[in-house]
Tab-separated table of C-alpha atoms and ligand atoms in Angstrom:
chain	number	residue	atom	x	y	z
A	1	MET	CA	-45.476	-33.272	-2.576
A	2	LYS	CA	-47.422	-30.664	-0.405
A	3	SER	CA	-46.609	-30.513	3.256
A	4	TRP	CA	-48.598	-28.908	6.476
A	5	MET	CA	-45.290	-27.005	7.371
A	6	GLY	CA	-46.155	-24.115	4.804
A	7	GLU	CA	-47.517	-23.326	1.453
A	8	ASP	CA	-44.135	-22.768	-0.315
A	9	LEU	CA	-41.901	-24.476	1.477
A	10	GLY	CA	-39.677	-25.794	-1.613
A	11	ALA	CA	-39.251	-21.858	-2.537
A	12	ASP	CA	-35.927	-21.790	-0.972
A	13	GLY	CA	-34.826	-25.451	-1.787
A	14	PHE	CA	-35.542	-26.802	1.138
A	15	GLY	CA	-38.985	-28.402	0.473
A	16	LEU	CA	-39.993	-32.088	0.586
A	17	ALA	CA	-38.166	-32.763	-2.631
A	18	ASN	CA	-34.793	-32.226	-0.649
A	19	VAL	CA	-35.126	-33.192	2.761
A	20	PRO	CA	-30.892	-33.359	3.692
A	21	TYR	CA	-29.406	-34.974	6.499
A	22	GLY	CA	-27.013	-33.145	8.940
A	23	VAL	CA	-26.023	-32.830	12.624
A	24	PHE	CA	-27.215	-30.034	14.740
A	25	SER	CA	-26.974	-28.716	18.460
A	26	VAL	CA	-28.966	-26.188	20.237
A	27	GLY	CA	-27.222	-24.053	23.114
A	28	ASP	CA	-24.979	-26.441	25.210
A	29	GLY	CA	-26.962	-29.729	24.273
A	30	ASP	CA	-25.935	-32.906	22.667
A	31	LEU	CA	-24.996	-33.239	19.224
A	32	ARG	CA	-28.221	-34.782	17.252
A	33	CYS	CA	-29.278	-35.725	13.390
A	34	GLY	CA	-31.461	-33.589	12.038
A	35	THR	CA	-33.357	-32.532	8.774
A	36	ARG	CA	-33.955	-29.157	7.492
A	37	VAL	CA	-37.538	-28.395	6.163
A	38	GLY	CA	-38.186	-24.757	5.414
A	39	ASP	CA	-36.832	-22.389	7.972
A	40	ARG	CA	-36.769	-25.279	10.675
A	41	VAL	CA	-34.546	-27.950	11.677
A	42	ILE	CA	-36.355	-31.055	12.655
A	43	ASP	CA	-34.722	-33.527	15.658
A	44	LEU	CA	-34.633	-36.870	13.852
A	45	THR	CA	-32.780	-38.343	17.098
A	46	GLY	CA	-35.633	-37.263	18.969
A	47	LEU	CA	-38.174	-38.630	16.878
A	48	GLU	CA	-36.375	-41.900	16.756
A	49	ALA	CA	-36.324	-42.007	20.577
A	50	VAL	CA	-39.904	-41.535	20.835
A	51	GLY	CA	-40.584	-43.977	18.386
A	52	VAL	CA	-42.409	-41.876	15.875
A	53	LEU	CA	-39.733	-42.518	13.024
A	54	ARG	CA	-37.506	-45.563	13.558
A	55	PRO	CA	-34.883	-46.382	10.565
A	56	ASP	CA	-34.533	-49.715	12.319
A	57	ALA	CA	-36.885	-51.343	14.631
A	58	ASP	CA	-34.161	-52.908	16.786
A	59	ALA	CA	-31.367	-50.480	17.331
A	60	ASP	CA	-31.406	-46.741	17.998
A	61	VAL	CA	-28.807	-45.646	14.466
A	62	LEU	CA	-29.413	-41.977	14.959
A	63	ASP	CA	-28.533	-41.777	18.613
A	64	ALA	CA	-25.025	-40.512	17.139
A	65	PRO	CA	-23.394	-37.403	16.150
A	66	TYR	CA	-22.745	-38.483	12.768
A	67	TRP	CA	-25.349	-40.503	10.081
A	68	ASN	CA	-22.419	-43.177	9.313
A	69	ASP	CA	-24.419	-46.099	11.173
A	70	PHE	CA	-27.517	-45.128	9.690
A	71	MET	CA	-25.274	-45.097	6.145
A	72	GLU	CA	-24.103	-48.538	6.789
A	73	LEU	CA	-27.939	-50.172	6.551
A	74	GLY	CA	-27.806	-49.685	2.850
A	75	PRO	CA	-29.798	-48.159	0.150
A	76	VAL	CA	-33.509	-50.028	0.863
A	77	VAL	CA	-33.503	-48.466	4.541
A	78	TRP	CA	-32.415	-45.240	3.163
A	79	SER	CA	-35.324	-45.078	0.533
A	80	GLY	CA	-37.722	-46.596	3.105
A	81	TYR	CA	-36.695	-44.117	5.808
A	82	ARG	CA	-36.851	-41.154	3.462
A	83	ALA	CA	-40.360	-42.075	2.302
A	84	ALA	CA	-41.497	-42.180	5.944
A	85	LEU	CA	-40.180	-39.220	6.453
A	86	GLN	CA	-41.552	-37.214	3.651
A	87	HIS	CA	-45.046	-38.926	4.824
A	88	LEU	CA	-44.654	-37.383	8.083
A	89	LEU	CA	-44.097	-33.981	6.647
A	90	SER	CA	-46.838	-33.975	4.008
A	91	ASP	CA	-50.399	-33.459	4.275
A	92	GLY	CA	-51.706	-36.783	5.073
A	93	ALA	CA	-50.068	-36.831	8.220
A	94	SER	CA	-52.288	-37.008	11.276
A	95	GLU	CA	-52.485	-34.304	14.007
A	96	ASP	CA	-50.738	-36.163	16.610
A	97	THR	CA	-47.392	-37.024	14.149
A	98	GLN	CA	-47.597	-33.090	13.330
A	99	ASP	CA	-47.539	-32.155	17.171
A	100	ALA	CA	-44.537	-34.621	17.496
A	101	VAL	CA	-42.607	-33.473	14.454
A	102	ILE	CA	-43.310	-29.650	15.975
A	103	ALA	CA	-42.010	-30.496	19.724
A	104	HIS	CA	-38.697	-31.927	17.899
A	105	SER	CA	-38.354	-28.936	15.832
A	106	VAL	CA	-36.169	-25.489	16.330
A	107	PRO	CA	-35.890	-22.463	13.755
A	108	VAL	CA	-33.010	-23.029	11.840
A	109	ASN	CA	-31.239	-19.983	13.186
A	110	GLU	CA	-31.207	-21.312	16.495
A	111	ALA	CA	-29.542	-24.369	15.337
A	112	THR	CA	-25.690	-24.745	15.551
A	113	LEU	CA	-24.406	-27.228	12.268
A	114	HIS	CA	-21.560	-29.694	12.750
A	115	MET	CA	-20.072	-32.583	10.386
A	116	PRO	CA	-22.876	-34.339	9.034
A	117	PHE	CA	-20.575	-37.529	9.231
A	118	ARG	CA	-17.366	-38.871	10.479
A	119	VAL	CA	-14.922	-38.779	7.092
A	120	SER	CA	-13.081	-42.287	7.211
A	121	GLU	CA	-11.220	-41.250	4.064
A	122	PHE	CA	-10.688	-38.623	1.252
A	123	THR	CA	-9.813	-39.007	-2.354
A	124	ASP	CA	-10.179	-35.937	-4.551
A	125	PHE	CA	-10.230	-36.241	-8.315
A	126	TYR	CA	-9.362	-34.158	-11.602
A	127	ALA	CA	-12.151	-34.276	-13.690
A	128	SER	CA	-13.569	-31.181	-15.778
A	129	ARG	CA	-11.669	-30.956	-19.002
A	130	HIS	CA	-12.023	-27.265	-18.886
A	131	HIS	CA	-9.909	-27.064	-15.490
A	132	ALA	CA	-7.686	-29.802	-16.212
A	133	THR	CA	-6.751	-27.877	-19.494
A	134	ASN	CA	-6.342	-24.775	-18.439
A	135	VAL	CA	-4.312	-25.831	-15.168
A	136	GLY	CA	-2.165	-28.005	-17.465
A	137	ALA	CA	-1.324	-24.850	-19.800
A	138	MET	CA	-0.148	-23.141	-16.846
A	139	PHE	CA	1.809	-25.881	-15.406
A	140	ARG	CA	3.262	-27.522	-18.100
A	141	GLY	CA	2.609	-25.235	-21.551
A	142	PRO	CA	-0.498	-25.634	-23.772
A	143	GLU	CA	0.931	-28.688	-25.899
A	144	ASN	CA	1.390	-30.701	-22.813
A	145	ALA	CA	-2.067	-29.397	-21.096
A	146	LEU	CA	-3.893	-32.794	-21.184
A	147	PRO	CA	-1.953	-35.843	-20.257
A	148	PRO	CA	-2.596	-38.722	-22.414
A	149	ASN	CA	-4.330	-40.739	-19.669
A	150	TRP	CA	-6.879	-38.027	-18.749
A	151	GLN	CA	-9.550	-38.996	-20.916
A	152	HIS	CA	-9.329	-42.624	-20.559
A	153	MET	CA	-9.651	-42.674	-16.384
A	154	PRO	CA	-10.419	-40.433	-13.782
A	155	ILE	CA	-7.208	-39.064	-12.446
A	156	GLY	CA	-7.374	-38.391	-8.473
A	157	TYR	CA	-4.884	-38.673	-5.536
A	158	ASN	CA	-5.648	-40.036	-1.932
A	159	GLY	CA	-6.129	-36.925	0.383
A	160	ARG	CA	-6.538	-36.411	4.170
A	161	ALA	CA	-9.954	-37.064	5.997
A	162	SER	CA	-8.476	-35.409	9.169
A	163	SER	CA	-8.620	-31.826	7.137
A	164	VAL	CA	-12.276	-32.069	6.207
A	165	VAL	CA	-13.867	-29.382	8.493
A	166	VAL	CA	-17.647	-28.228	8.295
A	167	SER	CA	-18.959	-24.859	6.516
A	168	GLY	CA	-17.796	-21.861	8.806
A	169	THR	CA	-14.602	-22.947	10.076
A	170	SER	CA	-11.978	-20.758	9.754
A	171	ILE	CA	-9.113	-21.400	7.739
A	172	VAL	CA	-5.472	-20.443	8.765
A	173	ARG	CA	-3.168	-19.486	5.936
A	174	PRO	CA	-0.717	-22.430	5.687
A	175	HIS	CA	3.268	-21.934	5.610
A	176	GLY	CA	4.835	-24.465	3.085
A	177	GLN	CA	8.140	-24.568	1.271
A	178	LEU	CA	7.910	-22.474	-2.102
A	179	LYS	CA	10.312	-22.031	-4.777
A	180	GLY	CA	12.867	-19.474	-4.687
A	181	PRO	CA	14.741	-17.348	-7.099
A	182	SER	CA	16.562	-20.454	-8.333
A	183	ASP	CA	15.937	-24.463	-7.830
A	184	GLU	CA	18.583	-24.264	-5.369
A	185	MET	CA	16.918	-21.713	-2.844
A	186	PRO	CA	13.497	-22.783	-1.804
A	187	ARG	CA	12.140	-21.006	1.190
A	188	TRP	CA	9.675	-21.817	3.871
A	189	ALA	CA	7.348	-19.019	3.951
A	190	PRO	CA	3.062	-18.503	4.450
A	191	SER	CA	1.564	-19.676	1.126
A	192	GLU	CA	1.288	-16.289	-0.973
A	193	ARG	CA	-0.936	-17.983	-3.640
A	194	PHE	CA	-3.713	-19.498	-1.786
A	195	ASP	CA	-6.824	-20.371	-3.413
A	196	PHE	CA	-10.195	-22.076	-3.441
A	197	GLU	CA	-11.767	-24.901	-5.564
A	198	LEU	CA	-15.367	-25.387	-6.228
A	199	GLU	CA	-16.271	-29.369	-6.174
A	200	LEU	CA	-19.032	-31.340	-4.908
A	201	GLY	CA	-18.382	-34.187	-2.664
A	202	ALA	CA	-19.759	-37.760	-3.067
A	203	ILE	CA	-20.349	-39.545	0.235
A	204	VAL	CA	-19.749	-43.484	0.282
A	205	GLY	CA	-22.426	-45.016	1.835
A	206	THR	CA	-21.925	-48.684	2.305
A	207	THR	CA	-18.685	-50.774	2.959
A	208	THR	CA	-17.158	-52.805	0.444
A	209	ASP	CA	-13.996	-54.569	-0.342
A	210	ALA	CA	-14.884	-55.789	-3.768
A	211	PRO	CA	-14.498	-54.017	-7.334
A	212	LEU	CA	-17.908	-52.178	-8.058
A	213	SER	CA	-19.280	-51.610	-11.751
A	214	VAL	CA	-20.443	-48.160	-12.398
A	215	ALA	CA	-24.090	-49.044	-11.520
A	216	GLU	CA	-23.094	-50.368	-8.347
A	217	ALA	CA	-21.037	-47.564	-7.645
A	218	ASP	CA	-24.158	-45.393	-8.030
A	219	GLU	CA	-26.101	-47.375	-5.706
A	220	ALA	CA	-23.387	-47.235	-2.811
A	221	ILE	CA	-23.381	-43.613	-3.019
A	222	PHE	CA	-25.476	-42.215	-0.208
A	223	GLY	CA	-25.281	-38.678	-1.034
A	224	TYR	CA	-23.657	-35.327	-1.817
A	225	VAL	CA	-22.046	-31.989	-0.514
A	226	MET	CA	-20.772	-28.795	-1.356
A	227	LEU	CA	-16.872	-29.227	-1.189
A	228	ASN	CA	-14.170	-26.588	-1.333
A	229	ASP	CA	-10.839	-27.774	-1.762
A	230	TRP	CA	-8.494	-25.025	-0.319
A	231	SER	CA	-5.470	-25.285	-2.471
A	232	ALA	CA	-1.952	-23.328	-1.929
A	233	ARG	CA	-0.856	-22.946	-5.604
A	234	ASP	CA	2.677	-22.155	-4.622
A	235	ILE	CA	3.484	-25.207	-2.793
A	236	GLN	CA	1.650	-27.249	-5.647
A	237	THR	CA	3.803	-25.971	-8.060
A	238	TRP	CA	7.038	-26.730	-6.234
A	239	GLU	CA	6.169	-29.906	-4.544
A	240	TYR	CA	3.696	-32.076	-7.468
A	241	GLN	CA	6.351	-33.645	-9.624
A	242	PRO	CA	6.614	-36.616	-9.213
A	243	LEU	CA	3.753	-37.875	-7.137
A	244	GLY	CA	1.174	-35.241	-7.110
A	245	PRO	CA	-0.540	-33.037	-4.302
A	246	PHE	CA	0.743	-33.219	-0.860
A	247	GLN	CA	1.080	-30.134	1.494
A	248	ALA	CA	-0.646	-28.096	-0.859
A	249	LYS	CA	-3.926	-29.596	-0.396
A	250	ALA	CA	-3.751	-30.565	3.215
A	251	THR	CA	-4.590	-27.637	5.295
A	252	ALA	CA	-8.578	-27.891	4.940
A	253	THR	CA	-11.348	-29.267	2.732
A	254	THR	CA	-14.544	-27.301	3.824
A	255	ILE	CA	-17.828	-29.395	3.129
A	256	SER	CA	-21.582	-27.775	3.281
A	257	PRO	CA	-23.557	-29.182	6.281
A	258	TRP	CA	-26.582	-30.517	4.738
A	259	ILE	CA	-26.093	-33.982	2.901
A	260	VAL	CA	-28.258	-33.835	-0.243
A	261	THR	CA	-29.452	-37.593	-0.706
A	262	ALA	CA	-28.335	-39.153	-3.625
A	263	GLU	CA	-32.048	-39.868	-4.013
A	264	ALA	CA	-33.261	-36.672	-4.080
A	265	LEU	CA	-30.501	-35.906	-6.774
A	266	ARG	CA	-32.118	-38.834	-9.078
A	267	PRO	CA	-34.660	-36.680	-11.146
A	268	CYS	CA	-31.804	-34.316	-11.639
A	269	ARG	CA	-29.907	-36.514	-14.027
A	270	VAL	CA	-28.011	-35.167	-16.855
A	271	ALA	CA	-25.469	-36.760	-19.238
A	272	GLY	CA	-22.015	-34.922	-19.874
A	273	PRO	CA	-20.003	-33.462	-22.285
A	274	GLU	CA	-19.415	-35.877	-25.232
A	275	ARG	CA	-16.383	-38.035	-25.184
A	276	ARG	CA	-13.782	-37.968	-28.094
A	277	VAL	CA	-12.855	-41.410	-26.856
A	278	ASP	CA	-14.561	-44.299	-25.841
A	279	LEU	CA	-13.972	-45.430	-22.264
A	280	LEU	CA	-12.982	-48.933	-21.204
A	281	PRO	CA	-15.812	-51.058	-20.517
A	282	TYR	CA	-15.445	-51.218	-16.909
A	283	LEU	CA	-16.013	-47.054	-17.071
A	284	GLN	CA	-18.865	-47.019	-19.393
A	285	GLU	CA	-21.963	-45.596	-17.688
A	286	PRO	CA	-25.503	-47.312	-17.939
A	287	GLY	CA	-27.172	-44.003	-18.410
A	288	PRO	CA	-26.756	-40.173	-17.486
A	289	MET	CA	-25.187	-40.273	-14.084
A	290	LEU	CA	-24.319	-36.302	-13.508
A	291	PHE	CA	-26.682	-33.855	-11.988
A	292	ASP	CA	-28.219	-30.319	-13.401
A	293	ILE	CA	-26.799	-28.193	-10.340
A	294	ASP	CA	-26.360	-24.514	-10.810
A	295	LEU	CA	-23.216	-23.562	-8.931
A	296	ASP	CA	-22.001	-20.422	-7.777
A	297	VAL	CA	-18.825	-18.743	-5.806
A	298	GLY	CA	-18.983	-15.677	-3.547
A	299	LEU	CA	-16.116	-13.806	-2.379
A	300	THR	CA	-16.437	-11.545	0.313
A	301	PRO	CA	-13.568	-9.329	1.430
A	302	GLN	CA	-13.254	-8.695	5.073
A	303	ASP	CA	-16.035	-6.260	6.028
A	304	GLY	CA	-17.374	-6.091	2.986
A	305	ALA	CA	-19.636	-6.998	0.395
A	306	GLU	CA	-19.960	-10.326	-1.352
A	307	THR	CA	-19.116	-10.475	-5.309
A	308	THR	CA	-20.462	-13.342	-7.351
A	309	ILE	CA	-17.152	-14.411	-8.893
A	310	THR	CA	-17.872	-17.363	-11.180
A	311	ARG	CA	-21.144	-19.343	-12.193
A	312	THR	CA	-21.145	-22.833	-13.720
A	313	ASN	CA	-23.135	-26.066	-13.561
A	314	TYR	CA	-21.827	-29.790	-12.359
A	315	SER	CA	-23.035	-31.115	-15.773
A	316	GLU	CA	-19.708	-29.844	-17.052
A	317	MET	CA	-17.589	-32.620	-15.540
A	318	TYR	CA	-16.207	-35.469	-17.917
A	319	TYR	CA	-16.517	-38.207	-14.899
A	320	SER	CA	-19.250	-38.843	-12.663
A	321	SER	CA	-18.869	-39.725	-9.043
A	322	ALA	CA	-20.305	-43.329	-9.974
A	323	GLN	CA	-17.393	-43.710	-12.297
A	324	GLN	CA	-14.668	-42.261	-10.068
A	325	LEU	CA	-15.665	-44.501	-7.196
A	326	ALA	CA	-15.967	-47.812	-9.874
A	327	HIS	CA	-12.663	-46.517	-10.807
A	328	HIS	CA	-11.191	-46.487	-7.217
A	329	THR	CA	-12.594	-49.918	-6.432
A	330	GLY	CA	-11.042	-51.561	-9.701
A	331	CYS	CA	-7.693	-52.662	-7.953
A	332	GLY	CA	-9.588	-53.849	-4.852
A	333	CYS	CA	-9.328	-50.750	-2.737
A	334	PRO	CA	-11.636	-51.138	0.004
A	335	MET	CA	-14.411	-48.555	0.470
A	336	ARG	CA	-15.709	-47.399	3.980
A	337	SER	CA	-19.091	-45.874	5.249
A	338	GLY	CA	-18.116	-42.165	5.270
A	339	ASP	CA	-15.574	-42.229	2.224
A	340	LEU	CA	-15.802	-38.632	0.538
A	341	LEU	CA	-14.887	-38.083	-2.899
A	342	GLY	CA	-14.197	-34.795	-4.144
A	343	SER	CA	-15.402	-34.326	-7.686
A	344	GLY	CA	-12.466	-32.345	-8.807
A	345	THR	CA	-12.733	-28.615	-9.781
A	346	ILE	CA	-15.825	-27.841	-11.647
A	347	SER	CA	-14.909	-25.511	-14.326
A	348	GLY	CA	-17.052	-24.228	-17.813
A	349	ALA	CA	-15.935	-23.397	-20.668
A	350	THR	CA	-15.948	-19.477	-20.403
A	351	LYS	CA	-13.632	-17.204	-18.269
A	352	ASP	CA	-16.261	-16.305	-15.799
A	353	SER	CA	-17.523	-20.103	-14.896
A	354	ARG	CA	-13.812	-21.236	-13.911
A	355	GLY	CA	-13.609	-22.892	-10.544
A	356	ALA	CA	-10.550	-21.665	-9.161
A	357	LEU	CA	-8.658	-18.378	-8.659
A	358	LEU	CA	-5.727	-20.173	-10.461
A	359	GLU	CA	-7.907	-20.245	-13.593
A	360	LEU	CA	-10.010	-17.060	-13.189
A	361	SER	CA	-6.761	-14.901	-12.707
A	362	TRP	CA	-4.830	-17.174	-15.378
A	363	GLY	CA	-2.348	-18.049	-12.841
A	364	GLY	CA	-2.030	-14.250	-11.087
A	365	LYS	CA	-1.771	-12.731	-14.595
A	366	GLU	CA	-5.244	-11.097	-15.140
A	367	PRO	CA	-6.410	-10.285	-11.895
A	368	ILE	CA	-10.307	-10.303	-11.247
A	369	THR	CA	-12.099	-6.806	-9.769
A	370	LEU	CA	-14.330	-7.056	-6.999
A	371	ASN	CA	-17.494	-5.074	-6.240
A	372	ASP	CA	-15.922	-2.763	-4.375
A	373	GLY	CA	-12.932	-2.271	-6.907
A	374	SER	CA	-10.195	-4.258	-5.366
A	375	GLN	CA	-8.515	-6.919	-7.480
A	376	ARG	CA	-7.618	-10.748	-6.691
A	377	ASN	CA	-5.097	-13.005	-8.022
A	378	PHE	CA	-5.414	-14.976	-4.964
A	379	LEU	CA	-6.733	-15.204	-1.334
A	380	GLU	CA	-6.215	-12.261	0.904
A	381	ASP	CA	-6.448	-12.356	4.581
A	382	GLY	CA	-10.019	-12.199	5.571
A	383	ASP	CA	-11.537	-13.154	2.633
A	384	THR	CA	-14.428	-15.361	2.887
A	385	VAL	CA	-15.609	-17.671	0.147
A	386	THR	CA	-18.882	-19.148	-0.233
A	387	LEU	CA	-19.867	-22.295	-2.688
A	388	ARG	CA	-23.802	-22.396	-3.436
A	389	GLY	CA	-25.506	-25.192	-5.203
A	390	PHE	CA	-29.113	-25.826	-6.471
A	391	ALA	CA	-30.160	-28.717	-8.463
A	392	LYS	CA	-33.009	-28.694	-10.916
A	393	GLY	CA	-35.190	-31.093	-12.106
A	394	ALA	CA	-36.646	-32.565	-9.232
A	395	ALA	CA	-40.585	-31.009	-8.424
A	396	GLU	CA	-38.746	-28.520	-6.625
A	397	LEU	CA	-35.493	-26.691	-6.323
A	398	ILE	CA	-33.105	-28.579	-4.276
A	399	SER	CA	-30.573	-26.432	-2.104
A	400	PHE	CA	-27.343	-27.530	-1.003
A	401	GLY	CA	-26.997	-24.475	1.705
A	402	GLU	CA	-23.674	-22.816	1.837
A	403	CYS	CA	-20.181	-24.078	2.098
A	404	THR	CA	-18.350	-21.051	3.565
A	405	GLY	CA	-15.031	-20.576	4.994
A	406	GLN	CA	-12.848	-17.213	6.243
A	407	LEU	CA	-9.199	-17.159	5.711
A	408	ARG	CA	-7.479	-15.877	8.370
A	409	PRO	CA	-3.679	-14.886	8.634
A	410	ALA	CA	-0.633	-17.344	9.042
A	411	ARG	CA	0.447	-17.833	12.583
B	501	MN	MN1	-9.530	-30.443	-5.645
């Protein structure tokens, strides 16, 4: 699809095949809903107000500092609005329309990006076989690495919506209870094994209180963001039995500011790894439900240059977000617009495709070396972690933008 906004618009991953949704402000101005096209942010709240592009004829759904009201309108409205927006930006648009779009846009470097939606709930999963096998081997030994339930269902835990922050927010190293020299001598101290997790976040768009099939769950997902599930490994190892992660995962979770819509990713679908056992019927997929998304993680020391420390692909996952959502709703658990589901750490088979320092440094035993010669087992104060994703398979590359955060010293 060609655009009057520029010839090589899709080269940066923000062409008409993408058209992601976010929330921005300029200077001291209000928070507004927008999209990014090339190097401009277009004010969709403004285009709704002047009647150029309205998701709903009767109500101002974009007159809000989040996309939740729009998400609740459901897939038919999502699709119609996206088509109309792409039409406004494509070569067929009238000159009046083009003038209105330009009048309601700013250069991307003048916009401050905010949380694109209100997170109603947050659940995090554990869905890469390589990640689960590596972590299981470190925590419980190689013979007990993958628990027997793992290849039958998506394992997850209920997280904290209050901990989710937008890219660019600094993260303070947490305190927690750590195992001491013996089980009788724990201590309260700043985490010494603070880590990132490379994940994809799926955003539930439509509210439901009934169990969903995998196909229905897929339809209920509005879009996806990059997600960093910051994790304190020393807190985690001491607390996780018998009820799973708690304080180790509650400090912060960072998401990228642009929601890449499920519709934009549809041409990027791919099948996942082969299954060793058949899934129960309620978890079987009607077709390929993963996406071909190249992922990488950069680590930048304070005042230093970035080193790429991992490269992998989302298609490594064993369970899709649609399967996770179907499983999640199966017990009758209600889902609200703005429910966020973390995919679980995305790790590939090779050493340089692991999605967390815990695996990259093998539990702190094999430190990785950065470009400046310094070594890391876990994060140091001042380190910045940046996740990036580029989906392939659509007419153009689709960028997720950056999901970044700097670690500050414990208070
Ligand atoms: Mn996680």
